[in-house]
Structures are given as C-alpha cells and as structure tokens.
XYZ file of C-alpha atoms in Angstrom:
731
model
C -0.023 -0.002 -0.164
C 2.707 2.623 0.920
C 4.431 1.509 -2.233
C 1.224 2.408 -4.291
C 0.990 5.706 -2.545
C 5.049 6.655 -3.432
C 3.914 6.098 -7.097
C 0.621 8.063 -6.956
C 1.573 11.202 -5.098
C 4.035 12.318 -7.782
C 1.745 11.426 -10.698
C -1.154 13.521 -9.036
C 1.261 16.349 -8.391
C 2.487 16.254 -12.050
C -1.168 16.192 -13.118
C -1.963 19.285 -10.971
C 1.295 20.941 -12.495
C 0.259 20.023 -16.180
C -3.123 21.659 -15.662
C -1.758 24.490 -13.856
C 0.851 25.086 -16.789
C -1.765 24.944 -19.229
C -3.819 27.380 -17.758
C -0.817 29.824 -17.708
C 0.401 29.173 -21.289
C -3.293 29.630 -22.490
C -3.469 33.068 -21.521
C -2.549 34.574 -24.771
C -5.236 32.483 -26.257
C -7.985 32.960 -23.774
C -10.566 33.879 -26.142
C -9.831 30.969 -28.703
C -9.997 28.379 -25.747
C -13.001 30.169 -24.141
C -15.080 30.006 -27.441
C -13.963 26.356 -28.243
C -15.202 25.430 -24.658
C -18.602 26.952 -25.162
C -19.083 25.424 -28.472
C -18.049 22.081 -27.601
C -20.536 22.395 -24.667
C -23.119 23.629 -26.885
C -23.105 20.540 -28.892
C -23.837 18.750 -25.722
C -26.810 20.458 -24.882
C -24.877 22.265 -22.013
C -24.509 25.682 -21.297
C -21.278 26.500 -19.790
C -20.796 29.366 -17.225
C -18.791 32.401 -18.494
C -18.393 35.707 -16.376
C -18.249 38.989 -17.846
C -14.835 38.702 -18.527
C -15.314 35.776 -20.714
C -13.717 33.204 -17.738
C -14.808 30.060 -17.085
C -13.805 28.308 -13.926
C -14.282 24.298 -13.630
C -13.939 23.009 -10.173
C -14.165 19.851 -8.122
C -16.914 19.292 -5.870
C -14.625 17.395 -3.481
C -11.603 19.583 -3.635
C -12.607 23.065 -4.303
C -9.022 24.200 -4.360
C -8.675 22.793 -7.892
C -9.621 25.761 -10.155
C -9.089 25.148 -13.947
C -10.173 27.031 -17.119
C -11.402 23.838 -18.988
C -13.608 20.674 -18.168
C -12.339 17.500 -17.624
C -11.471 15.259 -14.607
C -10.118 16.288 -11.220
C -6.414 15.501 -10.984
C -6.891 14.039 -7.489
C -10.053 12.428 -7.155
C -10.726 11.786 -11.039
C -14.563 13.125 -10.567
C -15.876 15.283 -13.242
C -15.432 19.207 -12.871
C -18.313 21.377 -12.483
C -18.832 24.837 -14.091
C -19.144 27.876 -11.658
C -19.381 31.512 -12.072
C -16.619 33.408 -10.453
C -18.302 35.294 -7.349
C -21.145 33.079 -7.754
C -24.038 35.470 -7.055
C -27.150 35.789 -9.487
C -27.389 39.277 -11.166
C -30.315 40.267 -8.826
C -29.438 41.551 -5.154
C -28.086 39.125 -2.780
C -30.251 37.819 -0.127
C -27.536 36.207 2.085
C -23.714 36.018 2.657
C -24.065 32.449 1.919
C -25.878 32.824 -1.541
C -24.487 31.285 -4.843
C -26.005 31.372 -8.331
C -25.523 27.928 -10.698
C -26.275 27.713 -14.269
C -28.399 25.050 -15.415
C -25.276 22.845 -16.582
C -23.750 23.237 -13.348
C -26.892 22.168 -11.405
C -27.088 19.023 -13.800
C -23.281 18.149 -13.271
C -23.660 18.569 -9.533
C -26.807 16.631 -9.515
C -28.792 19.171 -7.641
C -32.112 18.013 -6.108
C -34.571 19.564 -3.793
C -37.263 18.673 -1.371
C -39.759 20.945 0.533
C -39.596 21.202 4.173
C -42.684 19.531 5.547
C -44.637 19.228 8.994
C -45.809 15.551 9.871
C -46.023 13.159 12.803
C -43.028 11.293 13.708
C -43.444 7.634 14.162
C -39.922 6.055 14.866
C -39.199 2.579 15.454
C -36.466 2.293 17.630
C -34.506 -1.176 17.246
C -32.332 -2.306 20.174
C -30.753 -5.751 21.281
C -30.124 -6.880 24.444
C -30.870 -9.608 27.044
C -32.984 -10.733 29.819
C -31.559 -10.094 33.399
C -32.352 -10.651 37.213
C -34.366 -7.848 38.557
C -31.860 -6.933 41.324
C -34.533 -5.784 43.737
C -35.985 -9.263 43.565
C -32.727 -11.222 44.530
C -32.387 -12.520 48.313
C -29.329 -14.186 50.095
C -29.767 -16.474 52.849
C -26.665 -16.151 55.411
C -25.723 -17.412 58.580
C -26.665 -15.133 61.193
C -24.301 -16.912 63.547
C -21.371 -18.975 63.385
C -21.787 -22.685 63.416
C -21.859 -25.975 61.562
C -24.123 -27.070 58.900
C -25.831 -30.200 59.834
C -28.650 -30.369 57.161
C -29.602 -28.637 54.019
C -32.925 -28.890 53.038
C -32.622 -27.810 49.420
C -29.896 -29.835 47.624
C -29.165 -28.274 44.308
C -29.531 -24.763 42.344
C -32.642 -24.288 40.167
C -35.058 -25.658 43.170
C -38.064 -23.667 43.923
C -38.849 -22.280 47.282
C -41.699 -20.620 48.913
C -41.393 -17.840 51.225
C -41.112 -19.275 55.090
C -39.805 -22.722 53.581
C -37.047 -24.566 55.730
C -33.821 -24.085 53.972
C -30.994 -25.298 56.554
C -30.213 -26.583 60.067
C -27.292 -24.965 61.951
C -25.746 -26.325 65.132
C -24.540 -23.040 67.026
C -23.008 -22.876 70.384
C -23.694 -19.006 70.514
C -27.496 -19.922 69.751
C -27.232 -22.569 72.757
C -25.572 -19.904 75.022
C -28.331 -17.202 74.136
C -31.200 -19.634 74.352
C -30.217 -20.417 77.649
C -29.883 -16.691 78.733
C -33.388 -16.395 77.674
C -34.881 -19.256 79.333
C -33.035 -18.092 82.559
C -34.392 -14.288 82.190
C -37.975 -15.557 81.817
C -37.505 -17.664 85.049
C -36.121 -14.788 86.968
C -38.886 -12.569 85.823
C -41.508 -14.838 86.984
C -39.845 -15.467 90.273
C -39.776 -11.597 90.784
C -43.448 -11.286 90.160
C -44.324 -10.954 93.902
C -41.415 -8.515 94.662
C -42.491 -5.204 96.238
C -39.173 -3.624 94.670
C -40.258 -1.877 91.384
C -36.733 -1.540 89.960
C -36.016 -5.250 90.456
C -38.650 -6.183 88.601
C -38.131 -3.798 85.913
C -34.364 -4.854 85.796
C -35.614 -8.658 85.042
C -38.050 -7.507 82.343
C -35.493 -5.606 80.495
C -32.989 -8.666 80.965
C -35.767 -10.742 79.381
C -36.098 -8.222 76.621
C -32.397 -8.147 75.771
C -32.450 -11.826 75.497
C -35.159 -11.921 73.037
C -33.476 -9.286 70.893
C -30.328 -11.176 70.895
C -32.264 -14.116 69.572
C -33.971 -12.111 66.853
C -30.765 -10.724 65.816
C -29.119 -14.281 65.631
C -31.842 -14.964 62.943
C -34.794 -16.784 65.069
C -38.074 -15.789 64.174
C -40.532 -14.436 66.836
C -42.323 -17.734 66.748
C -39.062 -19.835 67.282
C -38.408 -17.636 70.205
C -41.621 -18.460 71.931
C -41.422 -22.055 71.361
C -37.747 -21.898 73.516
C -39.470 -20.167 76.170
C -42.582 -22.376 75.766
C -40.370 -25.639 75.947
C -38.052 -24.250 78.519
C -35.334 -26.024 77.051
C -32.730 -24.936 74.570
C -32.420 -26.437 71.026
C -29.050 -27.554 69.496
C -29.978 -26.570 66.197
C -31.617 -23.672 64.358
C -33.492 -23.737 61.480
C -33.196 -20.945 58.959
C -36.344 -20.082 56.589
C -36.434 -18.692 53.174
C -37.358 -14.697 53.416
C -39.116 -14.766 49.966
C -40.410 -17.291 47.292
C -38.265 -17.823 44.006
C -35.641 -20.050 42.493
C -32.322 -20.793 43.934
C -29.792 -19.407 41.966
C -26.640 -20.201 43.805
C -25.757 -22.703 46.633
C -22.960 -21.789 48.486
C -22.180 -24.371 51.021
C -22.575 -28.304 51.682
C -23.680 -30.133 54.915
C -20.978 -30.410 57.574
C -19.149 -27.434 56.966
C -18.376 -24.753 59.455
C -19.607 -21.290 58.704
C -18.928 -17.740 60.104
C -21.500 -15.291 60.651
C -22.802 -13.529 57.559
C -21.467 -16.651 55.072
C -23.925 -16.856 52.333
C -25.640 -20.266 52.024
C -28.268 -19.666 49.340
C -28.940 -17.153 46.701
C -32.683 -16.776 45.600
C -34.132 -14.841 42.647
C -37.922 -14.124 42.086
C -38.344 -14.515 38.486
C -41.935 -13.585 38.452
C -40.448 -9.783 37.207
C -37.565 -9.718 35.488
C -35.090 -6.743 33.971
C -34.287 -6.681 30.366
C -30.940 -4.803 29.542
C -31.026 -3.166 26.142
C -28.274 -1.466 24.164
C -29.360 1.863 22.353
C -27.416 3.770 19.898
C -26.776 7.436 20.859
C -28.661 8.942 17.756
C -31.723 6.861 19.315
C -31.717 8.229 22.976
C -33.909 11.217 22.124
C -36.705 9.068 21.205
C -36.290 6.838 24.650
C -38.164 8.395 27.722
C -38.540 7.203 31.127
C -41.991 5.173 31.487
C -42.429 4.404 28.126
C -43.623 0.897 26.727
C -40.992 -1.115 24.377
C -41.906 -4.400 22.803
C -39.422 -7.225 22.563
C -39.336 -10.836 21.351
C -36.853 -13.836 21.920
C -35.766 -16.671 19.827
C -37.270 -19.192 22.228
C -40.957 -17.765 21.571
C -40.986 -16.738 17.738
C -44.198 -14.673 16.914
C -44.737 -13.991 20.525
C -44.158 -10.113 21.937
C -43.690 -9.434 25.213
C -43.622 -5.837 26.755
C -41.840 -3.767 29.366
C -41.671 -0.319 30.898
C -38.312 1.863 30.566
C -37.264 2.188 34.325
C -33.547 3.437 33.987
C -31.534 5.074 31.231
C -27.711 4.746 31.774
C -26.196 8.340 32.193
C -22.850 7.003 30.794
C -22.045 5.965 27.008
C -20.235 2.984 26.802
C -17.037 4.141 24.826
C -16.226 0.893 23.079
C -19.726 0.323 21.916
C -21.107 4.014 21.702
C -24.144 2.762 23.184
C -26.329 3.683 26.241
C -27.976 0.799 28.384
C -31.640 0.961 28.718
C -33.301 -1.178 31.198
C -36.860 -2.465 31.066
C -38.909 -3.667 33.831
C -41.046 -6.648 32.764
C -43.732 -8.811 34.277
C -42.847 -12.772 33.789
C -45.940 -14.538 33.980
C -45.199 -18.467 33.694
C -41.542 -17.621 34.126
C -41.123 -17.653 30.286
C -38.463 -15.424 30.277
C -35.301 -16.738 31.389
C -32.039 -14.643 32.527
C -29.671 -14.593 29.696
C -32.242 -14.758 26.784
C -31.226 -12.717 23.871
C -34.143 -10.391 22.638
C -34.561 -7.992 20.086
C -36.730 -4.709 20.856
C -38.498 -2.138 19.218
C -40.112 1.113 20.643
C -44.079 0.921 20.714
C -44.954 3.918 22.546
C -48.246 4.611 20.853
C -48.798 8.127 22.207
C -49.909 10.715 19.810
C -47.219 13.010 18.744
C -47.601 16.624 17.639
C -46.648 17.354 14.101
C -42.839 18.207 13.604
C -41.102 20.195 11.024
C -38.948 17.700 9.198
C -36.420 17.649 6.456
C -34.833 14.539 4.534
C -31.645 13.265 6.415
C -29.368 13.711 3.401
C -30.479 17.735 3.536
C -28.141 18.934 6.590
C -24.177 19.157 6.478
C -23.983 18.126 9.923
C -20.990 19.558 12.182
C -21.466 18.809 15.812
C -24.856 19.943 17.218
C -25.122 22.647 14.186
C -26.201 21.969 10.822
C -26.062 23.739 7.421
C -28.490 23.268 4.751
C -28.908 25.040 1.222
C -32.518 26.311 0.087
C -33.512 27.149 -3.279
C -34.325 31.084 -3.315
C -37.948 31.393 -4.299
C -38.285 33.014 -7.649
C -34.499 32.723 -8.595
C -33.742 29.758 -10.533
C -30.597 28.347 -9.846
C -29.974 30.587 -6.732
C -29.229 28.850 -3.365
C -28.607 30.617 -0.007
C -26.924 28.650 2.883
C -28.311 28.542 6.209
C -27.222 27.336 9.652
C -30.179 25.583 11.552
C -30.754 23.715 14.667
C -31.665 20.298 14.361
C -33.523 17.907 16.530
C -33.155 13.891 16.839
C -33.118 11.757 13.915
C -36.078 10.206 13.155
C -35.390 7.408 10.435
C -34.631 8.894 7.062
C -35.649 12.423 8.368
C -34.199 15.050 10.895
C -36.628 17.120 13.212
C -35.741 20.706 12.811
C -35.757 22.752 16.178
C -35.159 26.356 14.482
C -34.333 27.750 11.272
C -36.418 26.597 8.387
C -40.093 27.165 7.572
C -42.618 24.675 5.992
C -42.702 24.796 2.447
C -38.971 25.990 1.785
C -37.129 23.833 -0.728
C -33.657 22.304 0.768
C -31.364 20.892 -1.115
C -30.964 17.350 -0.754
C -28.888 16.218 -3.405
C -25.482 18.032 -4.409
C -25.260 19.848 -1.003
C -22.077 19.132 -0.570
C -20.865 20.135 -4.061
C -22.777 23.635 -3.420
C -20.896 24.046 0.011
C -17.503 23.451 -1.950
C -18.533 26.009 -4.419
C -19.423 28.418 -1.588
C -16.041 28.007 -0.136
C -14.222 29.059 -3.350
C -15.511 32.070 -3.379
C -14.587 32.635 0.213
C -18.199 33.014 1.446
C -19.454 31.397 4.921
C -19.998 27.538 4.532
C -19.839 24.373 6.460
C -16.088 24.237 6.345
C -15.258 27.723 6.807
C -18.319 29.409 8.704
C -16.279 32.844 9.953
C -15.396 33.926 6.422
C -17.434 36.362 4.015
C -18.501 39.079 6.878
C -17.354 42.737 6.182
C -16.918 45.402 8.871
C -19.695 47.696 7.861
C -19.603 50.462 10.340
C -16.516 50.001 12.564
C -13.095 51.085 11.847
C -10.197 48.874 11.937
C -8.734 49.805 15.305
C -9.254 48.135 18.397
C -12.770 48.702 20.146
C -10.936 50.560 22.940
C -9.391 52.901 20.538
C -12.549 53.579 18.634
C -14.618 54.076 21.926
C -11.869 56.714 22.795
C -12.432 58.648 19.580
C -16.171 59.444 20.350
C -16.543 62.398 17.518
C -15.301 59.720 14.543
C -17.769 57.012 16.189
C -20.653 59.810 16.145
C -20.355 59.939 12.537
C -20.021 56.072 12.145
C -23.507 55.734 14.312
C -25.118 57.547 11.367
C -24.690 54.800 8.946
C -27.010 52.643 10.915
C -30.783 53.380 11.502
C -31.186 55.074 14.680
C -33.716 52.630 16.105
C -31.697 49.536 14.858
C -28.618 51.118 16.730
C -30.455 52.040 19.758
C -31.603 48.264 20.132
C -28.102 46.983 19.677
C -27.120 48.785 22.906
C -29.944 46.850 24.775
C -28.814 43.626 23.175
C -25.176 44.242 24.368
C -26.586 44.464 27.813
C -28.655 41.356 27.760
C -25.509 39.785 26.223
C -23.285 40.928 29.398
C -26.029 39.623 31.655
C -26.466 36.241 30.040
C -22.271 36.067 30.341
C -22.490 36.979 34.028
C -24.884 34.064 34.716
C -23.308 31.698 32.338
C -19.837 32.365 34.513
C -21.497 30.982 37.656
C -22.444 27.418 36.242
C -26.144 28.108 37.018
C -27.798 25.824 34.261
C -31.225 26.717 35.101
C -31.277 30.404 34.973
C -28.582 30.552 32.114
C -31.478 28.564 30.094
C -33.760 31.313 30.992
C -31.439 34.264 30.261
C -30.405 32.632 26.775
C -34.340 32.545 26.087
C -34.518 36.527 27.154
C -31.270 37.061 24.644
C -33.281 35.229 21.927
C -36.415 37.477 22.402
C -34.055 40.595 22.291
C -32.755 39.504 18.942
C -36.052 38.782 17.625
C -37.223 42.188 18.452
C -34.451 43.965 16.610
C -36.054 45.343 13.155
C -33.147 45.325 10.675
C -35.326 46.489 7.524
C -33.587 49.741 7.608
C -29.995 48.011 6.665
C -29.023 48.217 3.189
C -26.146 46.283 1.275
C -23.168 44.859 3.371
C -25.001 45.811 6.395
C -27.965 43.837 5.716
C -26.164 40.523 4.761
C -23.951 40.682 7.892
C -26.799 41.143 10.277
C -28.636 38.324 8.694
C -25.747 35.952 8.814
C -24.571 36.912 12.452
C -28.093 37.045 13.721
C -28.852 33.846 12.403
C -25.820 32.334 14.278
C -26.744 34.046 17.380
C -30.259 32.985 17.360
C -28.972 29.451 16.901
C -26.784 30.022 19.834
C -29.455 30.817 21.988
C -31.908 28.014 20.865
C -29.201 25.822 22.017
C -28.351 27.565 25.195
C -32.198 27.461 26.035
C -32.007 23.774 26.203
C -28.512 23.226 27.813
C -28.736 20.502 30.391
C -25.202 20.522 32.061
C -22.312 22.689 32.720
C -20.015 21.267 30.305
C -22.481 21.931 27.276
C -23.330 25.365 29.062
C -19.513 26.138 28.862
C -19.448 25.072 25.208
C -22.401 27.037 23.938
C -21.296 30.243 25.983
C -17.887 30.176 24.074
C -19.758 30.142 20.715
C -21.906 32.687 21.526
C -19.151 35.089 22.624
C -17.168 34.524 19.336
C -20.401 35.319 17.552
C -21.383 38.369 19.375
C -17.558 39.446 19.088
C -17.933 39.334 15.469
C -21.109 41.200 15.583
C -19.663 43.883 17.804
C -16.595 44.237 15.446
C -18.764 44.671 12.193
C -21.334 46.915 13.780
C -19.304 48.642 16.539
C -21.796 47.764 19.503
C -19.207 48.597 22.535
C -18.596 52.267 21.014
C -22.526 52.709 20.692
C -23.016 51.310 24.018
C -19.936 53.531 25.507
C -21.829 56.851 23.811
C -25.295 55.650 25.477
C -23.755 55.316 28.718
C -22.450 58.846 28.753
C -25.496 59.699 30.934
C -25.771 62.249 33.943
C -26.276 60.370 37.196
C -29.577 60.582 38.908
C -30.827 59.054 42.199
C -32.932 55.794 42.143
C -35.514 57.810 43.912
C -35.684 60.366 41.142
C -35.951 58.083 38.513
C -38.832 56.087 40.248
C -40.566 59.168 40.662
C -39.782 60.381 37.011
C -41.200 56.853 36.095
C -44.690 57.771 37.621
C -44.676 60.752 35.720
C -43.890 58.802 32.645
C -46.848 56.657 33.274
C -49.380 59.637 33.490
C -47.599 60.921 30.275
C -48.405 57.647 28.568
C -52.099 57.598 29.657
C -52.343 61.342 28.351
C -51.032 60.218 24.817
C -53.282 57.546 24.836
C -56.153 59.774 25.378
C -55.255 62.032 22.566
C -54.527 59.204 20.254
C -58.376 58.155 20.883
C -59.613 61.619 20.497
C -60.594 61.800 24.206
C -60.293 65.281 25.248
C -61.998 64.969 28.646
C -59.521 61.972 29.533
C -56.491 63.648 28.179
C -57.112 66.892 30.419
C -57.569 64.577 33.369
C -54.119 62.546 32.895
C -52.251 65.868 32.198
C -53.616 67.320 35.667
C -52.512 63.773 37.298
C -49.110 64.214 35.453
C -48.678 67.705 37.113
C -49.273 66.342 40.458
C -46.614 63.549 40.103
C -44.267 66.367 38.839
C -44.501 68.301 42.147
C -43.396 65.129 44.130
C -39.890 64.924 42.395
C -37.110 66.394 44.504
C -34.886 68.666 42.417
C -32.470 68.947 45.435
C -31.429 65.403 44.811
C -29.709 66.315 41.731
C -26.437 67.901 41.194
C -24.148 69.253 38.560
C -25.070 68.174 34.886
C -27.844 66.062 36.274
C -29.542 69.130 37.657
C -28.928 71.484 34.637
C -30.394 68.799 32.555
C -33.480 68.452 34.698
C -34.055 72.005 34.839
C -34.091 72.514 31.184
C -36.421 69.548 30.390
C -38.694 70.654 33.210
C -38.937 73.892 31.669
C -40.317 72.262 28.338
C -42.428 70.064 30.502
C -44.009 72.781 32.284
C -44.647 74.972 28.964
C -46.362 71.964 27.577
C -48.440 71.551 30.707
C -49.243 75.316 31.083
C -50.436 75.138 27.206
C -52.672 72.045 27.899
C -54.151 73.700 31.193
C -55.311 76.528 29.195
C -56.260 75.011 25.930
C -59.851 75.446 24.816
C -60.153 72.593 22.108
C -58.099 69.113 21.891
C -55.690 70.815 18.574
C -54.514 73.303 21.257
C -54.042 70.344 23.779
C -52.202 68.744 20.838
C -49.891 71.838 20.495
C -48.916 71.528 24.125
C -48.016 68.359 23.703
C -44.907 68.798 21.628
C -42.812 70.790 24.149
C -43.953 68.307 26.911
C -42.644 65.726 24.590
C -39.434 66.987 23.950
C -38.504 67.626 27.641
C -39.850 64.101 28.668
C -37.428 62.569 26.006
C -34.520 64.830 27.220
C -35.374 63.504 30.805
C -35.769 59.852 29.988
C -32.750 59.582 27.809
C -30.244 61.481 29.892
C -31.423 60.915 33.454
C -33.182 57.641 33.147
C -36.593 56.118 34.603
C -37.408 53.141 36.592
C -40.132 51.425 34.691
C -41.053 47.940 33.918
C -41.987 48.848 30.418
C -39.752 49.482 27.443
C -39.717 53.182 25.982
C -39.787 54.139 22.146
C -39.438 57.591 20.648
C -41.727 58.067 17.914
C -41.561 60.754 14.908
C -44.192 62.074 13.070
C -43.123 63.965 9.898
C -46.712 65.408 9.068
C -47.198 67.178 12.479
C -47.747 70.841 12.634
C -47.775 71.161 8.502
C -44.979 69.001 8.013
C -42.672 70.285 10.553
C -42.841 66.926 12.280
C -43.003 66.290 15.977
C -42.140 63.410 18.418
C -43.612 61.192 21.499
C -42.706 58.465 23.453
C -44.665 55.073 23.650
C -44.102 51.933 25.518
C -44.311 49.686 22.580
C -44.048 50.001 18.755
C -47.524 49.722 17.561
C -47.957 53.423 16.587
C -50.890 55.325 17.902
C -50.366 58.982 16.742
C -51.598 61.550 19.450
C -51.104 64.391 17.080
C -53.889 63.295 14.761
C -55.765 60.722 16.643
C -58.207 58.339 14.598
C -57.846 60.767 11.565
C -54.241 59.588 10.851
C -53.777 57.059 13.885
C -50.804 55.020 12.446
C -48.764 58.072 10.855
C -45.259 57.801 12.341
C -41.998 55.675 12.672
C -40.111 54.544 15.757
C -37.096 56.302 15.673
C -34.979 55.028 18.947
C -35.735 52.758 21.826
C -34.713 54.739 25.212
C -35.161 52.102 27.521
C -35.404 48.168 27.659
C -38.126 46.540 29.462
C -37.529 44.840 32.608
C-alpha cells in the first residue's frame, strides 16, 4: 500500500502542475479557448458558465481548491469537474452572504435535487438488542446469622423452587445455645420476681428478658421460634433457617458438615415473576427513549410472541467501546417464560400521539456537531441557493426534526449540497467548512474597540450609517448579552437557560429592515448564528454543554460587535448624568401619567386627556430637585422648563387641537429627561416621530411599545409615524 502511495503522489503532483501550466500558457489564447469550450458544450446541450470577462472556472466538488479553465477530471479524485461563475452570485440583489448562483449545466453536473420542508407526525421505530437479566431488587441471600456447623440442607441443588417461609438449612451453633439459655433464665427470673415489692428489681428482670429476646432475633430466630424456646423451657441444639422470599435458588454456596462464620452466604434466591431486560441503544436513538415508555420485544425461544416492558432506567454514561447506552426495562414474567440470559430484539412501541414536527430528509443537512448547514432554493430565482445554519432535533429514521431555522414549504437541497458548499468555499463565503468568512466590517474602523471608543467624534459619524432604532436596540442587546455572560460564568444551568431565552427575544425584536447592502447581509448572517446559539443555550442540560455554547455565543457576538461597533455605541449611550434611584422612580410615575395622556389624545378623548395631564402635573410636584447636582440638575431644569410649558399650554387649551400643541414641548422635555437621566419602569420606552405634524414640521412623542398610535392626529391618522429609537429596555 505504501509503495502504491509513493507512486500515486508524484503522478497527482505532475497532473496538477500540467493543468496549471496549461492554464498559464493559455493566457495569450484565452478567447479562443473559451469559445472552443462554449462551442463544445453547446454541442452536448449544456450551457457553459461564462463571466463578464469571459472566464470559465471548472472545479471539483470534493476538492474546491482545484480551479481550472477547462472541463475534465479532477487530478486528485478523477471526478467530473463542474462549471462555476466566479463570484457565484445572481444578477439580482443578494439575499444572503451564503448565496450562490449555478447555471443549468452546473446544476445538472452537480446533480442538484430539492425537497420541500414538511410538517408531519413522527413515528420512529427504535430498534435495540439486549438480554434478559435478574431484577436486582428481587434477589435475596440466605446467610448464617451466627457461626456454627451446617448439619442439614433442605434444598439440595440450584434451580430448586422455594416458598417464602420454607425451611432451608439447620445449623448447630454454640452461640445460639448460650443465647437460648440466657433467655430461659431471664424468663424464669422475671416470673420469680412477680411478687416482689421492689419495682426496680422487677423492671431490671423485664429488661433482661427483653435483651435476651432481641439477641436471639438478631441471630436470625423468628418471633415464633423464640416463643417455642420459652414454651419448651429447653434450649434447642439446632436452629432452622427459613426462606425470606419465594423464588428460584440460583446459587448454593455450602454443603452439609461445613463450619460457617456469621454472614456466610448459604443460598441466593431470585424471584423471577418480574425480570429486567437490558437493552443497548445507539446515541442517535436516545432522544426517542423516555422514562416510563413501553417497549415491545421478542426472543428466539418464542417466535411470533411479543413481550412488553416499561423503561425504568437510562444509563447516564455512554459505553466508549460500543458507543451505546444501556436502557433497562421492567417486565412482568408470567409463567416464568423469560429466562435470564435470553437474547432479545426490541422496538419502541410507545403509541402516544405526537404533535406534527417540522422535518427535512436526512440527506439535506451537512452536520457539524450540534449544528447543521442546509442549502435552500431561493424562491423566484432559478439556480440561486442560500446557505443557512439551522438547529436540528433528533433523527427520526430517514428524517431530521428541525428545532429552528426553517419554515414549512421552503425547498432544501437534498442532493448536491456538499458540492454547493464546496463552491461557496471557493468564492470565500461562509460555509460548513469555513463559517467565519465573508462578513465585512460595515460601520467600524479597523482599530481596536478601545481605540474607537476613545474617539467619540469619529464614532458619532459612524453611528449615522445605521438606522437610529437599529443602533439603539443593539445597545440593549449588548446589555442582555453581558447579563447572559455573568449568569453563565456562575455555572447556573437553569438561570442560564432562561437568560438565553431572553437573549433570543431581544434578537427577535430587532428590526433590521432599514439596513442595506453589506450591512443587511452581515446582520442576517450574524443574527442567524446568535439565534441558533440562543436556541441551543435555552436547552442546555449540564455545565459542560453550557460552557461550550457560551464560548460559541461569545465568539459570534464579538464578530457582531466588530462588524457594527456595538461597544462604541454602548459607550456613547452610557454617557448619561447620574441621578438618584428615588428620582428615577418618581420620573417613572410621571411617564406613566404621560403615557395615559398620549393614549387619550390618540383616542380623541379630550376629557380624559385633560384629566391625565392634571395627574401628570401632580406627580411632577413630588420630584425632589435638590437630589440632583451638577450636569444632572441642569439637564432636569432644562427638561422641566419644556415640560411645564407643555402642561401650561394644555391647561389653558380650549379644544383638542390646542392640547395637541402643548404635547410637543411636553414630549421633548420628557424625552430629554428619560434619555439623559433615566427612569425606573417595567416597560420599554420608544421615541416615535410623526413627519406630518404641525404642517410637516414633524414632532415626537414616546410610547411603551412599537405599535404606533399617533396622539397628534388621533383617529384621523392614527398610524402615521415611525419608531426612531428605543430609549429604555423592558424589565
């Protein structure tokens, strides 16, 4: 074999060099070669892939590093080369960083086939092998409770059936003789002292008798045997041992005439009316095996007859040699048909109705550990495929359950997906083998985060490249991420799961529709990875898996931070004046009254609006200005001036139009206070802008949600406006 390798390797190197040399030498005749290639493939009914520069790239699906100007065989594995556009994108706007466009001929050579994602009930038949074993809870051992000589064995051989209470052996024991004599004497002494007037003496005799009885009990005598000794008034030379249970003798440890010590086993008895079945299950089948589920099995001894047992134990450790896990069934054994040691074949027969699951064919995902990549045919774009990382559930026969990442009806590639992934690698885009390529920094300079944060003026210019609402939500996402990392560091699995779920919700609330070009593609890629992290993290079951998911999440968030400059955004947003908690709590009450006021205006309810404005004025009076100092005091006084102007205008208003005029200064003052001083509130706060208010001058207000209800126009233009920023996260 080694000799063959020594011959093959130089041959491959020469072949590759020949192809490369041919490509270099063909530079001066590029157009003639290209025309010839196109003509040849037109003769075969295939359309060769030609770029704008007239270049044709032929590559191997298994070895994407091979890129040749002509069709043929791969010099390494001798597979047919497939044509590919350099750049690999369709003429339309890209929908994903993992997008690639293949011509009809390329798809045909790659053997591309797709299947729709479906939702269906999963009926998995989990097949396992194993054997019948004793139920360890139904095995008993008859031992010598005292040292002595075995004079008689009433059960002569293993395999004998015994009943509970049946005599099993007779032992001569000097220790038993002494103990019996002590009991007889204590009983006589107690009887003789019955007429004594001394209570102490009578109590002592009673305690002595009780101690003698207890000693015999501990030596293995039953209560009936002890009473018989007292009744006879004479110590027996032999003591008989009785079976504590019914069953089959599976082991006989002594013979007649031998001397035994205390604790020496004499017989081992097994009750076979219930047995265990120990099965070996593959790792991939474990998701379908649950405690308490019913499993059917059969044996060679009874062909055609099915037995049924219940899962009572699943081994927490995988056998490293067989890569299987032991599963224990508890099985009733009527008629003792099942014999320990019998081999069995089992299949999961749990007939519970399961909800329909989202599934894809097992050939669709390219699996890497807990993660998987699938390729999806982009709707409306023939030959365009988009790569997507998804979270898989358990394998169910020829299908995988999809936990997250796909929707019903999407077309996934089931054949040729590895070839598409290889093509993606060639054009340096994220793929299964290289998931971190292709993401560009879209709003961050190439210095370190710390350097960028020091240059706030430069960063302020950079911030403008992101939609304000998107940038503001990134700040709160960073706060949620930091909270997640703090909890994960403690190793608290349960609370980490909850925080991963909260992190997923924060990601899901971010509207990236305002992003364009590279920014949009980068967000789609990185948010996809982080969502998958959150889904996996919300289901972790142990600290080891928690550490692994946390490390992956950290890596992906660092990439998001670098791409969008989140640390610098967070530093800018943290540049607020300090205000006491009591002040923030009271300002929160003012905000609640403000929210009720704007809701009344949105509903065109003048009377309720005036009522809520009066309540807001009362809450304002409770704020202690003396608690603020420095910049905080100045910010509040400036904001308060606007707030008071608005409240005064509202108080003097004669109709709802004038009330709405007072809303403008009131809102601007409240926005400054909330943004720069902070408030204590369980609800989030959003800043919303209406461009048509006051003859297209535009005006702002605040809400606790993103469902726009315009207080400047009410029902006339209730939905006019757009969410500009998020000022506070929910609690």
